[in-house]
Amino acid sequence: MSQLATENGTFREERSAEIVNARHEGCADPRLAQIISALVFHLHAFVKEVHLTQPEWQAGIDFLTTAGQMCSGERQEFILLSDVLGLSMLVDAINHRRPDVATENTVLGPFHVDGAPQRQMGETICLDGKGESCRFEGRILDLAGAPIEGARIDVWSDNAEGFYDVQQPDVQPKWNNRGVFVTDSTGAYSFLGIKPVSYPIPDDGPVGRLLAALGRHPYRPAHMHYLITAPGYEPLVTHTFVGDDQYLGSDAVFGVKASLIAPFERMPSGPVIWHSSFDFVLNPLT
Amino acid sequence: MSQLATENGTFREERSAEIVNARHEGCADPRLAQIISALVFHLHAFVKEVHLTQPEWQAGIDFLTTAGQMCSGERQEFILLSDVLGLSMLVDAINHRRPDVATENTVLGPFHVDGAPQRQMGETICLDGKGESCRFEGRILDLAGAPIEGARIDVWSDNAEGFYDVQQPDVQPKWNNRGVFVTDSTGAYSFLGIKPVSYPIPDDGPVGRLLAALGRHPYRPAHMHYLITAPGYEPLVTHTFVGDDQYLGSDAVFGVKASLIAPFERMPSGPVIWHSSFDFVLNPLT
């Protein structure tokens, strides 16, 4: 065998990524080849940049193995990992670029449930009677500021103790702090809930231990979830954030965008304690 | 809260990696912060470069989850993943940079076993009587070409059917195709084994399916493993590769280095069919 032939495909540190990626030239799925080749390029660059040692590589293997063994029907440790590295938000962002005037997306999160009951405008979604009551209201608008009729507003939040109903099926009423509202020709929405509270992501696994080792806390700042759909418009998956939350600048999953921080104002009197007004602007489908 | 304060730490696509990594500035373990920050930088660059879609992100999460659930005491799917992406070889390479004259490292692989029996020079390691016999011989040398006395040569290979003894404990004799030899003042070694054969890495999991989707085969070219130690020298973990193997230019785990391809010559007569001569040059400890 000639020297040229034997060296073809053999490993050399300085061309390591190119040598690996040359194997993908015959791939029948060009998009897969593109993704894996870019991943190889960046992972090799990472290893070279930090001069990863073999014990550090082994620690990485052990981390992934422990994370995989933590995954179950109720727990997704790799999504948590993606979240705390800012990757979930980045993937969301690059796939939802919109005109400046349109409301920005943020992550859906693991606690959305299809099928929440549709309620009349103004009704409450808080069924356990806990927490500080808050009226949420505003309008669903198009890019020109005109109201959108027939917009479907699916909202959900944690309860006053920081848990979603699905995390406490034996404690909370079913559909607690969830509801669906549909706009009329004014585009206006209004419902009663509670001022949301901050809560930690699940931190009893390898991702929680990584956060601790990095000196990071596991908390998400308080937020209300919205999934807003209307015929002819791009679905909007977003939150509004409580403007005075202590974790607003350090969300464990990087979900906060400055444009999504909403005013929460204390009411001067009456049974409802808080008031939060926020208009959502939908982007038309192209 | 001021606009400046609220925007501090909130997410923006164009500065996504910097925003994540700003959280690691207070980390008590600067090496951990360095590694995670470099990983975040490169993973964000990867996502942006390929414009990863949400279904593709989900496919990545599913891949990692399936790989994690495949791991057991006998199976390490994440090491396989590292292997087929060339990362294991890269980590080995950057941690074992040596003078040109010294023999290069390659991966240890999962089949080394401590405690193989020490044999007399010239003895056979093949206990199952299968395969084409081959005499392996050469010398253990220092950088100046002088023989090293007392070098310990731990060798292992698959059998003629492509399996290591530990993969077939009920089929193969214990320590089949394994042995330890110690050099005298000549630095010479010699043992009888078989001409190794190529074999596939475990390909019945997600890594095997990825290789298939990429149009890559799962085979490793035939090789003999060596772990050579001597007082005062850096341990050498390497293989010699059979020079006419069809997979020499396409090793599934990128273990082949051009300098490790050995001659395997057919003997003109006599009971031993093949002969392979290779000198190993050890790097002194610094």
XYZ file of C-alpha atoms in Angstrom:
572
model
C 0.000 0.000 0.000
C 1.409 3.400 -0.930
C 2.319 5.964 1.720
C -0.408 8.243 0.307
C -3.074 5.556 0.566
C -2.160 4.511 4.107
C -2.100 8.091 5.376
C -5.520 8.790 3.894
C -7.972 8.855 6.791
C -5.391 8.278 9.525
C -5.443 10.536 12.575
C -3.411 13.703 13.001
C -4.017 16.173 15.826
C -3.671 19.300 13.729
C -6.284 18.184 11.163
C -8.494 16.178 13.511
C -11.875 17.745 12.680
C -11.200 17.739 8.927
C -10.236 14.048 9.057
C -13.454 13.129 10.893
C -15.634 15.245 8.631
C -14.136 13.823 5.438
C -16.023 10.626 6.352
C -19.364 12.435 5.940
C -18.879 13.404 2.329
C -20.869 10.430 1.054
C -23.791 10.890 3.453
C -27.188 10.542 1.790
C -28.655 13.166 4.160
C -26.778 16.422 3.507
C -28.459 18.253 6.396
C -27.382 15.555 8.871
C -23.842 15.677 7.490
C -23.848 19.486 7.829
C -25.039 19.371 11.450
C -22.666 16.613 12.592
C -19.705 18.144 10.766
C -20.313 21.551 12.379
C -20.695 19.858 15.777
C -17.416 17.962 15.264
C -15.655 21.159 14.193
C -16.774 23.047 17.301
C -16.245 20.186 19.781
C -12.701 19.626 18.491
C -12.020 23.364 18.748
C -13.332 23.275 22.338
C -11.077 20.339 23.323
C -8.028 22.040 21.799
C -8.798 25.461 23.263
C -9.049 24.259 26.875
C -6.504 21.427 26.391
C -8.976 18.967 27.935
C -7.234 16.350 30.088
C -8.214 12.693 30.171
C -9.674 12.925 33.726
C -11.749 15.938 32.570
C -12.934 13.998 29.506
C -13.879 11.112 31.836
C -15.791 13.541 34.078
C -17.739 14.659 30.991
C -18.579 11.053 30.088
C -19.686 10.403 33.674
C -21.835 13.574 33.681
C -23.668 12.570 30.486
C -24.140 9.018 31.780
C -25.606 10.205 35.087
C -27.848 12.674 33.263
C -29.101 9.932 30.954
C -29.865 7.639 33.845
C -31.874 10.426 35.538
C -34.222 10.788 32.548
C -37.706 9.307 32.906
C -41.251 10.045 31.806
C -41.381 12.859 34.388
C -37.807 14.142 34.240
C -35.716 15.346 31.284
C -32.223 16.135 32.518
C -30.813 16.853 29.020
C -33.437 19.564 28.403
C -32.487 21.039 31.784
C -28.843 20.954 30.676
C -29.750 22.693 27.417
C -31.737 25.248 29.424
C -28.988 26.160 31.888
C -26.402 26.486 29.103
C -28.695 28.976 27.311
C -29.090 26.626 24.340
C -32.871 26.231 24.606
C -33.337 30.004 24.547
C -30.906 30.357 21.639
C -32.705 27.733 19.528
C -36.009 29.448 20.347
C -34.608 32.847 19.437
C -33.083 31.988 16.066
C -36.275 30.241 15.004
C -38.528 33.141 16.036
C -36.958 36.284 14.661
C -39.677 38.934 14.362
C -40.166 42.611 13.587
C -39.224 44.765 16.600
C -42.823 45.717 17.315
C -43.968 42.071 17.653
C -43.871 40.456 21.097
C -40.849 38.215 21.609
C -40.938 34.481 22.278
C -39.441 32.750 25.250
C -39.246 29.079 26.239
C -42.407 26.971 26.532
C -41.070 25.138 29.583
C -42.084 21.666 30.745
C -45.378 22.554 32.447
C -47.756 23.414 29.607
C -50.784 21.086 29.426
C -53.203 20.909 26.512
C -56.923 21.067 27.269
C -57.199 23.679 30.006
C -60.817 24.874 30.459
C -61.975 27.891 28.461
C -63.229 30.650 30.786
C -65.172 33.880 30.394
C -63.163 37.081 30.200
C -62.564 38.423 33.698
C -62.868 35.057 35.469
C -60.250 33.673 37.816
C -57.815 30.864 37.099
C -56.728 30.520 40.744
C -58.660 27.628 42.280
C -56.722 27.003 45.521
C -57.317 30.429 47.074
C -53.625 30.880 47.855
C -51.412 33.823 46.983
C -51.799 37.524 46.289
C -54.543 38.132 43.741
C -53.646 39.921 40.553
C -55.689 41.154 37.598
C -53.990 40.544 34.238
C -55.289 42.550 31.319
C -54.376 44.053 27.981
C -54.976 43.548 24.279
C -53.963 41.202 21.461
C -52.869 43.374 18.531
C -51.473 43.068 15.024
C -48.294 44.813 13.865
C -50.298 47.948 13.028
C -51.841 48.062 16.509
C -55.302 46.883 15.404
C -57.146 44.454 17.728
C -57.238 40.750 16.815
C -60.615 39.084 17.281
C -60.752 35.361 18.058
C -57.252 35.130 19.524
C -56.931 32.159 21.876
C -54.972 32.944 25.047
C -53.741 29.885 26.973
C -52.244 30.973 30.342
C -50.585 29.061 33.183
C -48.484 29.798 36.245
C -47.208 28.209 39.425
C -49.219 28.622 42.621
C -48.245 30.751 45.607
C -45.898 28.000 46.850
C -43.976 27.812 43.559
C -45.470 24.592 42.163
C -47.546 23.969 39.051
C -50.699 21.874 39.489
C -49.160 18.963 37.579
C -46.295 18.832 40.089
C -48.795 18.392 42.936
C -51.727 16.407 41.533
C -52.740 15.240 45.014
C -52.512 18.711 46.572
C -53.761 21.266 44.041
C -57.141 21.340 42.277
C -56.961 20.156 38.669
C -56.350 23.103 36.278
C -55.298 25.348 39.160
C -53.806 28.565 37.734
C -54.619 27.562 34.136
C -57.210 28.775 31.676
C -58.028 29.630 28.091
C -59.609 32.949 27.028
C -60.780 34.056 23.573
C -60.861 37.696 22.476
C -63.859 39.506 21.002
C -63.663 42.314 18.444
C -61.948 44.653 20.919
C -58.940 42.288 21.170
C -59.020 42.798 24.938
C -58.293 40.134 27.556
C -58.702 40.125 31.313
C -58.405 37.420 33.931
C -57.769 37.068 37.618
C -54.833 35.027 38.884
C -52.087 35.476 41.436
C -48.862 37.416 41.332
C -46.504 34.564 40.357
C -43.562 33.624 42.574
C -40.031 32.523 41.721
C -39.124 28.829 42.030
C -36.107 26.539 41.479
C -35.750 24.210 38.509
C -35.264 20.560 39.579
C -31.753 20.660 41.066
C -31.333 17.251 42.702
C -29.499 15.775 39.689
C -26.220 16.333 37.818
C -27.433 19.619 36.277
C -28.236 20.981 39.747
C -24.809 19.893 40.973
C -23.179 21.589 37.964
C -25.026 24.838 38.735
C -23.846 24.667 42.348
C -20.243 24.011 41.301
C -20.453 27.018 38.973
C -21.728 29.195 41.819
C -25.122 29.620 40.139
C -28.533 29.391 41.838
C -31.334 27.257 40.299
C -34.131 29.869 40.450
C -36.425 31.191 37.744
C -37.827 34.680 38.321
C -41.615 34.844 38.748
C -43.550 34.771 35.454
C -46.933 34.129 33.853
C -46.943 31.815 30.804
C -48.818 32.675 27.607
C -49.450 30.634 24.463
C -51.394 32.884 22.102
C -52.730 31.687 18.752
C -54.928 33.332 16.130
C -55.726 32.344 12.537
C -53.236 33.939 10.154
C -50.658 34.687 12.865
C -47.511 32.964 14.094
C -48.141 31.301 17.482
C -46.638 33.295 20.341
C -45.041 31.322 23.185
C -43.943 33.708 25.882
C -44.012 34.831 29.519
C -44.487 38.123 31.268
C -42.036 38.593 34.126
C -42.701 40.295 37.449
C -40.601 43.456 37.294
C -39.357 43.484 40.889
C -38.236 39.848 41.091
C -34.788 39.359 42.655
C -33.835 36.750 40.014
C -34.792 38.856 36.983
C -31.141 39.363 36.005
C -30.096 35.778 36.748
C -32.835 33.424 35.459
C -31.302 29.907 35.675
C -32.572 29.164 32.130
C -31.999 32.641 30.590
C -35.706 33.006 29.718
C -35.906 36.733 30.504
C -35.972 39.228 27.657
C -36.065 42.887 28.630
C -39.199 43.484 26.528
C -41.144 40.867 28.508
C -40.744 42.491 31.926
C -44.229 43.683 32.870
C -45.408 46.235 35.395
C -47.059 44.744 38.482
C -48.765 47.572 40.378
C -50.248 47.348 43.846
C -53.931 48.437 43.808
C -54.801 51.272 46.192
C -57.846 49.455 47.578
C -60.331 46.676 46.957
C -60.126 42.898 47.107
C -57.623 42.510 44.255
C -54.082 43.298 45.418
C -52.110 43.572 42.165
C -52.672 44.706 38.602
C -50.555 43.903 35.539
C -51.240 45.303 32.093
C -49.486 43.978 28.983
C -50.347 44.094 25.272
C -49.246 41.238 23.011
C -48.456 41.939 19.347
C -48.682 38.953 16.975
C -46.591 38.489 13.856
C -48.532 37.498 10.713
C -47.753 34.176 9.056
C -45.814 34.697 5.843
C -35.829 49.103 38.649
C -33.772 50.990 36.082
C -33.687 49.933 32.442
C -29.956 49.196 32.825
C -30.501 46.944 35.821
C -33.359 45.022 34.249
C -31.440 44.417 31.001
C -28.454 43.060 32.912
C -28.455 39.290 32.412
C -31.508 39.190 30.132
C -31.280 37.179 26.927
C -30.283 38.543 23.527
C -29.532 36.317 20.555
C -26.488 38.259 19.345
C -24.720 38.085 22.734
C -26.108 34.736 23.887
C -22.833 33.019 24.837
C -21.428 36.104 26.567
C -24.626 36.451 28.615
C -24.450 32.828 29.762
C -20.749 32.985 30.541
C -21.056 36.188 32.566
C -22.768 33.975 35.172
C -19.551 32.000 35.697
C -17.425 34.925 36.769
C -17.915 34.195 40.466
C -17.168 30.466 40.190
C -14.847 29.181 42.928
C -13.332 26.655 40.490
C -11.690 28.686 37.702
C -10.840 25.593 35.623
C -14.491 24.454 35.672
C -15.609 27.953 34.668
C -13.060 27.969 31.848
C -14.195 24.588 30.505
C -17.939 25.292 30.714
C -17.543 28.787 29.246
C -15.551 27.447 26.279
C -18.145 24.708 25.796
C -20.973 27.272 25.861
C -19.121 29.477 23.399
C -18.639 26.645 20.905
C -22.107 25.109 21.308
C -23.765 28.492 20.751
C -21.572 29.050 17.676
C -22.617 25.603 16.405
C -26.350 26.331 16.863
C -26.030 29.680 15.079
C -23.861 28.346 12.271
C -26.261 25.565 11.246
C -29.394 27.509 12.296
C -30.574 24.513 14.326
C -34.355 24.072 14.169
C -36.489 23.078 17.135
C -37.216 19.566 15.719
C -33.460 19.095 15.213
C -32.796 20.254 18.784
C -35.439 17.767 19.969
C -33.744 14.996 17.934
C -30.495 15.835 19.741
C -32.204 15.623 23.141
C -33.758 12.282 22.151
C -30.376 10.973 20.940
C -28.651 11.812 24.240
C -31.536 10.330 26.225
C -31.472 7.056 24.291
C -27.679 6.903 24.590
C -27.908 7.427 28.353
C -30.489 4.708 28.738
C -28.224 2.281 26.805
C -25.356 2.715 29.279
C -24.747 -0.130 31.744
C -21.858 -1.823 33.481
C -20.968 -3.521 30.184
C -21.870 -0.792 27.705
C -20.733 2.839 27.488
C -22.572 4.535 24.649
C -21.177 8.036 25.381
C -17.577 6.775 25.066
C -18.592 5.186 21.760
C -20.043 8.551 20.708
C -16.809 10.305 21.704
C -14.881 7.655 19.762
C -16.812 7.948 16.487
C -16.632 11.757 16.575
C -12.826 11.548 16.879
C -12.915 13.180 20.310
C -11.342 10.273 22.218
C -8.372 10.240 19.838
C -8.053 14.026 20.033
C -7.988 14.036 23.850
C -5.422 11.220 23.756
C -3.301 13.092 21.207
C -3.142 16.469 22.943
C -2.218 14.812 26.229
C 0.558 12.678 24.687
C 2.597 14.999 22.516
C 6.050 13.452 22.078
C 9.287 13.920 20.149
C 8.921 12.650 16.558
C 11.166 9.661 17.172
C 9.028 8.345 20.066
C 6.234 5.887 19.284
C 2.801 7.521 19.163
C -0.107 6.705 21.464
C -3.509 5.572 20.354
C -6.685 4.753 22.298
C -6.645 2.129 25.082
C -10.063 0.805 24.063
C -12.532 -0.969 26.354
C -10.945 -4.443 26.318
C -7.769 -4.090 28.373
C -7.727 -6.301 31.493
C -5.198 -6.005 34.309
C -3.477 -9.164 35.512
C -2.747 -11.069 32.308
C -0.182 -13.861 32.900
C 3.495 -13.085 32.396
C 5.039 -15.369 29.791
C 8.561 -16.251 28.620
C 9.841 -14.451 25.556
C 8.852 -16.370 22.430
C 5.800 -18.071 23.970
C 2.334 -17.959 22.458
C -0.611 -15.926 23.699
C -3.136 -17.720 21.460
C -4.862 -20.381 23.525
C -7.839 -21.318 21.323
C -5.824 -22.581 18.345
C -7.820 -20.456 15.911
C -6.492 -18.047 13.299
C -3.344 -17.574 11.251
C -0.269 -17.706 13.486
C 2.010 -14.700 13.560
C 5.333 -13.989 15.235
C 5.563 -10.477 16.721
C 9.038 -9.221 17.501
C 11.155 -6.125 17.847
C 12.824 -4.005 20.499
C 11.946 -1.497 23.200
C 14.253 1.498 22.782
C 14.923 4.910 24.258
C 15.009 8.120 22.204
C 18.697 7.536 21.387
C 17.992 4.002 20.109
C 19.491 2.218 23.122
C 17.657 -0.917 24.421
C 15.507 -0.606 27.555
C 15.899 -3.458 30.022
C 12.985 -4.394 32.271
C 10.280 -2.936 30.019
C 6.904 -4.576 30.679
C 4.940 -5.320 27.495
C 1.241 -6.030 28.036
C -0.352 -7.239 24.740
C -3.921 -8.177 23.775
C -5.932 -8.771 20.611
C -9.210 -10.198 19.398
C -9.333 -13.840 18.311
C -9.725 -15.077 14.740
C -13.475 -14.483 14.886
C -13.118 -10.825 15.938
C -13.962 -11.155 19.652
C -11.863 -10.496 22.745
C -11.883 -13.212 25.415
C -13.868 -10.994 27.798
C -16.648 -10.723 25.195
C -16.965 -14.516 25.108
C -16.166 -15.782 28.618
C -18.067 -19.033 28.006
C -16.445 -19.665 24.624
C -12.796 -18.593 24.788
C -10.124 -19.783 27.251
C -9.388 -17.216 29.967
C -6.525 -14.877 28.923
C -6.823 -15.981 25.280
C -4.666 -13.692 23.135
C -3.274 -11.831 26.149
C 0.091 -11.859 27.840
C 2.803 -9.877 29.576
C 6.484 -10.010 28.565
C 9.500 -8.349 30.193
C 12.631 -7.364 28.277
C 16.195 -8.338 29.192
C 19.290 -6.201 28.544
C 18.869 -6.546 24.746
C 15.480 -4.759 24.896
C 14.145 -7.412 22.525
C 10.649 -8.916 22.628
C 9.119 -11.840 20.763
C 5.823 -13.661 21.109
C 3.513 -15.808 19.046
C -0.060 -14.739 18.431
C -2.406 -14.547 15.456
C -2.674 -12.033 12.679
C -5.500 -9.875 14.116
C -8.772 -9.401 12.230
C -11.020 -6.351 11.835
C -14.261 -6.186 13.843
C -17.232 -3.812 14.336
C -17.718 -1.636 17.402
C -21.087 -2.267 19.143
C -23.532 -0.803 16.608
C -26.967 -1.860 17.893
C -27.566 1.455 19.711
C -28.024 5.125 18.819
C -24.332 5.557 17.931
C -24.559 2.662 15.461
C -27.707 4.185 13.959
C -25.935 7.545 13.659
C -23.008 5.919 11.845
C -25.435 4.216 9.445
C -27.296 7.488 8.792
C -23.952 9.154 8.058
C -23.062 6.404 5.591
C -20.196 5.188 7.798
C -19.363 1.543 8.618
C -18.697 0.473 12.248
C -15.428 -1.455 11.661
C -12.035 -1.102 13.265
C -9.073 -2.269 11.164
C -7.141 -5.255 12.555
C -4.651 -4.340 15.275
C -2.561 -5.676 18.181
C -2.790 -3.719 21.449
C 0.299 -2.757 23.456
C 0.652 -1.169 26.894
C 4.380 -0.725 27.498
C 5.792 0.555 30.775
C 9.341 0.956 32.060
C 10.746 2.803 35.077
C 11.650 6.370 34.116
C 9.554 6.361 30.925
C 6.088 7.631 30.014
C 3.684 4.680 29.629
C 2.967 3.910 25.960
C -0.611 2.919 25.072
C -0.742 1.992 21.427
C -1.596 -0.518 18.686
C 0.188 -1.849 15.657
C -2.101 -2.058 12.632
C -2.100 -4.726 9.949
C -0.866 -2.905 6.842
C -3.198 -4.510 4.302
C -6.474 -4.127 6.214
C -9.365 -2.798 4.118
C -10.485 -0.452 6.928
C -7.070 1.122 7.557
C -8.181 4.446 6.043
C -11.629 4.421 7.659
C -11.277 3.201 11.276
C -14.674 3.902 12.906
C -12.895 5.424 15.933
C -10.000 7.157 14.077
C -7.386 5.148 16.027
C -4.989 4.716 13.090
C -1.869 6.823 12.930
C 0.340 6.351 9.867
C 3.393 5.632 12.041
C 1.641 2.669 13.696
C 0.986 0.681 10.518
C 3.232 -2.369 10.770
C 4.505 -4.773 8.128
C 2.887 -8.208 8.275
C 4.938 -10.533 6.042
C 3.946 -14.044 4.997
C 6.674 -16.529 5.929
C 8.029 -18.591 3.065
C 7.711 -21.875 4.964
C 7.360 -23.432 8.408
C 4.499 -23.669 10.891
C 4.223 -19.913 11.564
C 2.360 -18.159 8.733
C 3.025 -14.441 9.397
C 5.794 -12.285 10.815
C 5.503 -8.696 12.075
C 8.477 -6.683 13.272
C 8.041 -3.365 15.098
C 10.299 -1.369 17.432
C 8.752 0.796 20.161
C 10.514 3.967 21.310
C 9.631 5.239 24.791
C 9.643 8.871 25.863
C 11.429 9.601 29.155
C 9.440 11.054 32.024
C 10.267 14.690 32.512
